[in-house]
Short mmCIF file of C-alpha atoms in Angstrom, two decimals:
data_model
loop_
_atom_site.label_atom_id
_atom_site.label_comp_id
_atom_site.label_asym_id
_atom_site.label_seq_id
_atom_site.Cartn_x
_atom_site.Cartn_y
_atom_site.Cartn_z
CA UNK Y 14 -33.00 -9.92 21.00
CA UNK Y 15 -34.84 -6.87 22.38
CA UNK Y 16 -37.32 -4.81 20.39
CA UNK Y 17 -34.98 -1.82 20.84
CA UNK Y 18 -32.15 -3.61 19.04
CA UNK Y 19 -34.48 -4.75 16.29
CA UNK Y 20 -35.70 -1.16 15.79
CA UNK Y 21 -32.11 0.08 15.77
CA UNK Y 22 -31.14 -2.51 13.16
CA UNK Y 23 -34.15 -1.63 11.00
CA UNK Y 24 -33.07 2.02 11.02
CA UNK Y 25 -29.55 1.07 9.98
CA UNK Y 26 -30.93 -1.25 7.31
CA UNK Y 27 -33.19 1.48 5.89
CA UNK Y 28 -30.30 3.95 5.77
CA UNK Y 29 -28.01 1.47 3.99
CA UNK Y 30 -30.67 0.49 1.45
CA UNK Y 31 -31.32 4.18 0.73
CA UNK Y 32 -27.60 4.72 0.07
CA UNK Y 33 -27.38 1.67 -2.21
CA UNK Y 34 -30.37 2.92 -4.21
CA UNK Y 35 -28.76 6.37 -4.42
CA UNK Y 36 -25.68 4.75 -5.94
CA UNK Y 37 -27.81 2.98 -8.55
CA UNK Y 38 -29.56 6.27 -9.34
CA UNK Y 39 -26.51 8.55 -9.49
CA UNK Y 40 -23.84 6.38 -11.12
CA UNK Y 41 -23.75 4.74 -14.53
CA UNK Y 42 -21.49 1.78 -13.79
CA UNK Y 43 -21.18 0.90 -10.07
CA UNK Y 44 -19.72 -2.25 -8.56
CA UNK Y 45 -19.97 -3.86 -5.12
CA UNK Y 46 -16.69 -5.11 -3.66
CA UNK Y 47 -17.14 -8.58 -2.19
CA UNK Y 48 -14.53 -10.54 -0.25
CA UNK Y 49 -16.71 -13.19 1.38
CA UNK Y 50 -16.19 -11.46 4.73
CA UNK Y 51 -19.13 -10.69 7.01
CA UNK Y 52 -19.34 -6.96 6.16
CA UNK Y 53 -19.40 -7.50 2.40
CA UNK Y 54 -21.90 -10.34 2.91
CA UNK Y 55 -24.20 -7.95 4.77
CA UNK Y 56 -23.79 -5.33 2.01
CA UNK Y 57 -24.72 -7.92 -0.61
CA UNK Y 58 -27.74 -8.96 1.46
CA UNK Y 59 -28.81 -5.31 1.70
CA UNK Y 60 -28.36 -4.83 -2.05
CA UNK Y 61 -30.55 -7.84 -2.75
CA UNK Y 62 -33.19 -6.38 -0.44
CA UNK Y 63 -32.89 -2.96 -2.08
CA UNK Y 64 -33.88 -4.27 -5.50
CA UNK Y 65 -36.07 -7.26 -4.61
CA UNK Y 66 -37.79 -8.98 -6.42
CA UNK Y 67 -35.38 -7.98 -9.19
CA UNK Y 68 -31.72 -8.95 -9.26
CA UNK Y 69 -28.92 -6.71 -8.05
CA UNK Y 70 -28.35 -4.35 -11.03
CA UNK Y 71 -24.57 -4.23 -10.76
CA UNK Y 72 -21.78 -6.82 -10.59
CA UNK Y 73 -19.70 -7.83 -7.59
CA UNK Y 74 -15.91 -7.75 -7.62
CA UNK Y 75 -13.39 -9.61 -5.48
CA UNK Y 76 -9.81 -8.32 -5.33
CA UNK Y 77 -8.15 -11.70 -4.92
CA UNK Y 78 -4.70 -11.75 -3.29
CA UNK Y 79 -4.30 -15.47 -4.00
CA UNK Y 80 -3.61 -15.91 -0.28
CA UNK Y 81 -7.18 -16.51 0.82
CA UNK Y 82 -8.75 -18.74 3.42
CA UNK Y 83 -10.30 -21.65 1.47
CA UNK Y 84 -13.56 -21.38 3.45
CA UNK Y 85 -14.00 -17.82 2.16
CA UNK Y 86 -13.55 -18.74 -1.49
CA UNK Y 87 -15.90 -21.70 -1.17
CA UNK Y 88 -18.54 -19.43 0.36
CA UNK Y 89 -18.02 -16.75 -2.32
CA UNK Y 90 -18.44 -19.17 -5.22
CA UNK Y 91 -21.46 -20.88 -3.65
CA UNK Y 92 -23.16 -17.53 -3.00
CA UNK Y 93 -22.66 -16.37 -6.57
CA UNK Y 94 -23.98 -19.66 -7.97
CA UNK Y 95 -27.00 -19.62 -5.65
CA UNK Y 96 -28.01 -16.03 -6.47
CA UNK Y 97 -26.96 -15.94 -10.13
CA UNK Y 98 -24.93 -12.78 -9.50
CA UNK Y 99 -22.11 -11.73 -11.82
CA UNK Y 100 -18.71 -11.81 -10.10
CA UNK Y 101 -15.54 -10.18 -11.41
CA UNK Y 102 -12.27 -11.45 -9.92
CA UNK Y 103 -9.35 -9.02 -10.01
CA UNK Y 104 -6.16 -10.99 -9.34
CA UNK Y 105 -3.13 -9.67 -7.46
CA UNK Y 106 -1.17 -12.58 -8.97
CA UNK Y 107 -1.91 -11.15 -12.43
CA UNK Y 108 -0.59 -7.77 -11.29
CA UNK Y 109 2.61 -9.48 -10.11
CA UNK Y 110 2.99 -11.45 -13.35
CA UNK Y 111 2.50 -8.28 -15.41
CA UNK Y 112 5.16 -6.42 -13.42
CA UNK Y 113 2.63 -3.93 -12.08
CA UNK Y 114 3.67 -4.68 -8.48
CA UNK Y 115 6.60 -6.38 -6.76
CA UNK Y 116 5.88 -9.07 -4.23
CA UNK Y 117 7.27 -8.62 -0.74
CA UNK Y 118 9.87 -11.04 0.61
CA UNK Y 119 10.57 -12.39 4.07
CA UNK Y 120 8.60 -14.00 6.86
CA UNK Y 121 6.23 -11.03 7.26
CA UNK Y 122 5.61 -10.56 3.55
CA UNK Y 123 2.01 -9.82 2.62
CA UNK Y 124 0.10 -9.12 -0.57
CA UNK Y 125 -2.40 -6.92 1.24
CA UNK Y 126 -0.87 -3.60 0.16
CA UNK Y 127 -0.51 -4.87 -3.41
CA UNK Y 128 -4.31 -4.96 -3.67
CA UNK Y 129 -4.33 -1.18 -4.24
CA UNK Y 130 -2.82 -1.42 -7.73
CA UNK Y 131 -5.03 -4.38 -8.65
CA UNK Y 132 -8.15 -2.55 -7.45
CA UNK Y 133 -7.34 0.69 -9.30
CA UNK Y 134 -6.48 -1.20 -12.49
CA UNK Y 135 -9.77 -3.13 -12.29
CA UNK Y 136 -11.78 0.05 -11.72
CA UNK Y 137 -10.13 1.69 -14.73
CA UNK Y 138 -10.34 -1.30 -17.09
CA UNK Y 139 -14.02 -1.93 -16.26
CA UNK Y 140 -14.80 1.81 -16.28
CA UNK Y 141 -16.47 1.64 -12.88
CA UNK Y 142 -17.49 5.08 -11.60
CA UNK Y 143 -18.36 3.88 -8.11
CA UNK Y 144 -17.13 1.04 -5.91
CA UNK Y 145 -19.21 0.14 -2.85
CA UNK Y 146 -17.92 -1.83 0.09
CA UNK Y 147 -18.45 -2.84 3.69
CA UNK Y 148 -16.03 -0.55 5.51
CA UNK Y 149 -17.31 0.69 8.88
CA UNK Y 150 -16.25 3.75 10.86
CA UNK Y 151 -15.58 1.74 14.02
CA UNK Y 152 -13.05 -0.56 12.33
CA UNK Y 153 -10.03 1.72 12.36
CA UNK Y 154 -9.30 5.41 13.03
CA UNK Y 155 -8.68 6.25 9.36
CA UNK Y 156 -12.07 4.75 8.45
CA UNK Y 157 -13.72 7.22 10.83
CA UNK Y 158 -12.69 10.11 8.57
CA UNK Y 159 -14.74 8.81 5.65
CA UNK Y 160 -18.09 10.08 4.41
CA UNK Y 161 -20.70 7.74 2.94
CA UNK Y 162 -19.72 9.02 -0.53
CA UNK Y 163 -15.92 9.19 -0.67
CA UNK Y 164 -14.55 11.06 -3.68
CA UNK Y 165 -11.40 9.74 -5.40
CA UNK Y 166 -9.35 11.77 -7.87
CA UNK Y 167 -8.17 10.71 -11.32
CA UNK Y 168 -5.33 8.74 -9.69
CA UNK Y 169 -7.75 6.90 -7.40
CA UNK Y 170 -6.41 8.72 -4.37
CA UNK Y 171 -8.31 9.91 -1.30
CA UNK Y 172 -7.83 13.31 0.33
CA UNK Y 173 -9.26 13.28 3.87
CA UNK Y 174 -9.30 17.11 3.87
CA UNK Y 175 -11.40 17.27 0.71
CA UNK Y 176 -14.57 15.51 1.85
CA UNK Y 177 -17.99 16.74 0.76
CA UNK Y 178 -20.66 17.63 3.33
CA UNK Y 179 -23.58 15.21 3.62
CA UNK Y 180 -26.16 17.24 5.51
CA UNK Y 181 -29.58 15.60 5.80
CA UNK Y 182 -28.17 12.57 3.92
CA UNK Y 183 -28.00 14.47 0.65
CA UNK Y 184 -25.18 12.87 -1.33
CA UNK Y 185 -23.18 14.61 -4.04
CA UNK Y 186 -21.93 12.11 -6.61
CA UNK Y 187 -20.77 14.66 -9.17
CA UNK Y 188 -17.31 14.00 -10.55
CA UNK Y 189 -14.99 14.80 -13.42
CA UNK Y 190 -13.97 12.36 -16.15
CA UNK Y 191 -11.59 9.73 -14.77
CA UNK Y 192 -12.61 10.26 -11.15
CA UNK Y 193 -14.73 7.83 -9.15
CA UNK Y 194 -16.35 7.32 -5.77
CA UNK Y 195 -16.08 4.77 -3.00
CA UNK Y 196 -19.36 4.37 -1.13
CA UNK Y 197 -19.80 2.78 2.30
CA UNK Y 198 -23.47 1.90 2.97
CA UNK Y 199 -22.83 0.48 6.45
CA UNK Y 200 -20.59 3.30 7.70
CA UNK Y 201 -22.78 3.87 10.76
CA UNK Y 202 -22.83 0.20 11.76
CA UNK Y 203 -20.64 -1.33 14.44
CA UNK Y 204 -19.23 -4.84 14.59
CA UNK Y 205 -21.99 -5.67 17.09
CA UNK Y 206 -24.65 -4.32 14.72
CA UNK Y 207 -23.34 -6.55 11.94
CA UNK Y 208 -23.47 -9.67 14.10
CA UNK Y 209 -26.93 -8.87 15.45
CA UNK Y 210 -28.18 -8.23 11.92
CA UNK Y 211 -26.74 -11.52 10.68
CA UNK Y 212 -28.55 -13.28 13.52
CA UNK Y 213 -31.84 -11.41 12.97
CA UNK Y 214 -31.80 -11.96 9.19
CA UNK Y 215 -30.50 -15.56 9.43
CA UNK Y 216 -27.71 -14.80 6.96
CA UNK Y 217 -25.37 -17.66 6.13
CA UNK Y 218 -21.68 -16.90 6.73
CA UNK Y 219 -18.41 -18.81 6.18
CA UNK Y 220 -17.62 -21.48 8.77
CA UNK Y 221 -14.28 -19.80 9.55
CA UNK Y 222 -16.13 -17.27 11.73
CA UNK Y 223 -17.15 -20.04 14.14
CA UNK Y 224 -14.89 -21.89 16.56
CA UNK Y 225 -12.93 -24.74 14.97
CA UNK Y 226 -9.64 -26.59 15.31
CA UNK Y 227 -6.91 -25.23 13.03
CA UNK Y 228 -3.16 -25.58 12.70
CA UNK Y 229 -1.78 -22.29 13.99
CA UNK Y 230 1.30 -20.61 15.38
CA UNK Y 231 1.90 -17.41 17.34
CA UNK Y 232 3.88 -14.51 15.87
CA UNK Y 233 4.31 -11.19 17.68
CA UNK Y 234 1.40 -12.07 19.93
CA UNK Y 235 -0.95 -12.80 17.02
CA UNK Y 236 -2.38 -16.27 16.33
CA UNK Y 237 -1.77 -17.04 12.66
CA UNK Y 238 -3.28 -19.86 10.64
CA UNK Y 239 -0.75 -22.09 8.89
CA UNK Y 240 -0.98 -22.32 5.11
CA UNK Y 241 1.31 -23.38 2.27
CA UNK Y 242 2.14 -19.73 1.47
CA UNK Y 243 2.75 -18.74 5.12
CA UNK Y 244 6.37 -19.38 6.11
CA UNK Y 245 7.21 -20.09 9.73
CA UNK Y 246 10.42 -19.52 11.63
CA UNK Y 247 12.30 -22.33 13.38
CA UNK Y 248 11.21 -20.87 16.72
CA UNK Y 249 7.50 -20.88 15.79
CA UNK Y 250 5.66 -24.03 16.80
CA UNK Y 251 2.73 -25.09 14.61
CA UNK Y 252 0.05 -26.89 16.58
CA UNK Y 253 -3.69 -27.52 16.65
CA UNK Y 254 -5.55 -24.66 18.32
CA UNK Y 255 -9.27 -23.93 18.87
CA UNK Y 256 -9.84 -20.58 17.21
CA UNK Y 257 -12.16 -18.48 15.10
CA UNK Y 258 -11.68 -15.36 12.97
CA UNK Y 259 -13.33 -12.01 13.75
CA UNK Y 260 -12.26 -10.45 10.47
CA UNK Y 261 -11.20 -12.07 7.20
CA UNK Y 262 -8.54 -10.76 4.86
CA UNK Y 263 -5.28 -11.92 3.34
CA UNK Y 264 -4.31 -15.01 5.34
CA UNK Y 265 -0.71 -13.79 5.67
CA UNK Y 266 -1.74 -10.84 7.86
CA UNK Y 267 -5.07 -11.82 9.43
CA UNK Y 268 -4.91 -13.27 12.91
CA UNK Y 269 -7.33 -15.56 14.69
CA UNK Y 270 -8.63 -15.42 18.26
CA UNK Y 271 -8.74 -18.26 20.75
CA UNK Y 272 -12.45 -18.93 21.07
CA UNK Y 273 -15.05 -21.60 21.73
CA UNK Y 274 -17.92 -19.52 20.25
CA UNK Y 275 -19.69 -21.88 17.87
CA UNK Y 276 -23.03 -20.08 17.45
CA UNK Y 277 -24.04 -16.54 16.51
CA UNK Y 278 -25.40 -15.97 20.00
CA UNK Y 279 -22.05 -16.98 21.52
CA UNK Y 280 -20.15 -14.75 19.07
CA UNK Y 281 -22.34 -11.78 20.06
CA UNK Y 282 -21.67 -12.44 23.75
CA UNK Y 283 -17.94 -12.66 23.01
CA UNK Y 284 -17.86 -9.42 21.01
CA UNK Y 285 -19.82 -7.63 23.75
CA UNK Y 286 -17.26 -8.57 26.40
CA UNK Y 287 -13.97 -8.17 24.52
CA UNK Y 288 -11.69 -5.16 24.91
CA UNK Y 289 -9.65 -5.94 21.82
CA UNK Y 290 -10.67 -4.22 18.58
CA UNK Y 291 -11.83 -6.27 15.61
CA UNK Y 292 -8.68 -5.42 13.64
CA UNK Y 293 -6.42 -5.95 16.64
CA UNK Y 294 -5.25 -9.17 15.00
CA UNK Y 295 -4.41 -7.59 11.64
CA UNK Y 296 -0.62 -7.31 11.35
CA UNK Y 297 -0.90 -5.04 8.28
CA UNK Y 298 -2.47 -2.32 10.46
CA UNK Y 299 0.52 -2.43 12.82
CA UNK Y 300 3.20 -1.55 10.28
CA UNK Y 301 3.00 2.12 11.25
CA UNK Y 302 0.80 4.46 13.26
CA UNK Y 303 -0.90 5.63 10.05
CA UNK Y 304 -0.74 2.39 8.05
CA UNK Y 305 -4.39 2.33 7.00
CA UNK Y 306 -4.59 6.07 6.24
CA UNK Y 307 -1.44 5.91 4.10
CA UNK Y 308 -2.87 2.98 2.11
CA UNK Y 309 -6.20 4.75 1.67
CA UNK Y 310 -4.49 7.88 0.33
CA UNK Y 311 -2.81 5.67 -2.26
CA UNK Y 312 -6.14 4.20 -3.37
CA UNK Y 313 -6.72 1.30 -0.98
CA UNK Y 314 -10.33 0.68 -0.05
#
C-alpha cells in the first residue's frame, strides 16, 4: 500500500476519532450501534483507539432481526468476550411478540424495516441521547444528505431539510428533552477506504466477507443465501455457489456476489474494478426510488 494511501487513511482515522471523542464529551449517555458488519467493526476499532488504554466508555447495541448470518453473530459474541465490552441486544422478535410491529408475509418478506421500531424503543428505554454508527455517504444517495451529527426529533425522525451546519468541524449537539442524535464518524470514508484500513490495521472480520461455498439461489438477479427462514419458490434452484458478501444485513434481503476473493488484497482489487455499488445486492433498497430516505425519515439508521 502506498504512503499516500496510508496518509489518507491516517487523516480519516484522526477525523473519526475526533468525532467519537466529541460524542463522549457532549452527550451523557451515548451508544455505538454494532451489527458485526465491516463498517461497525471499524467504528468499534476507532472507538477503542480513541480511549486507549482505557475501555470504550459507552455500550454497544445490536438491533437483532433474528434473521442474521450465523458467521456475523459468532463474530459479534467473540469480539465482545475478547474486549470485555458491554453489548445490548434489541430484538425485533420481541417487538413482534409485543405487537409493536407486524411481520411481513410472502416470499419477499423482510424484517429490515421493522428494525426502526425496535431501534427507537431501545433508544427510549435506555435513555440514549446519541447513537453512533458506521453509515457512509457513498453507500446510498439518502446517506449523502447526512451531516456527521444528525439531529432526530422527539419521535426519532430525521428531517433532511433541517440539518445543522458543521463549518470547521464544529459540531452542535444541543437538543431538547426527548430528542437525540445519530452520529456517523466514518461519513467521509468510502468502501475502499474501509477495506484498506482493515488491511492496514490487521482488523479481524467475519469469514462471510471472504469467498466460500454456500447454498444459494437467484431471485430478481440477486444471489441469495439459503436459510431456514428464507422461503424459495418452486422455480428457484438452490445449489452450491462460490460467493462472498460485500455488505451484511438481514439475510432475507442481503445478496451475495460471485467471487473468488479469499484475501483482503484480493477483495480490494475486486472492489477497485467493480461497477456495481456496495448496496446493489440489497433488495430492501430496491422497493422504491426513495426507499432508504423514507425509512430514515421514520427513524431508521
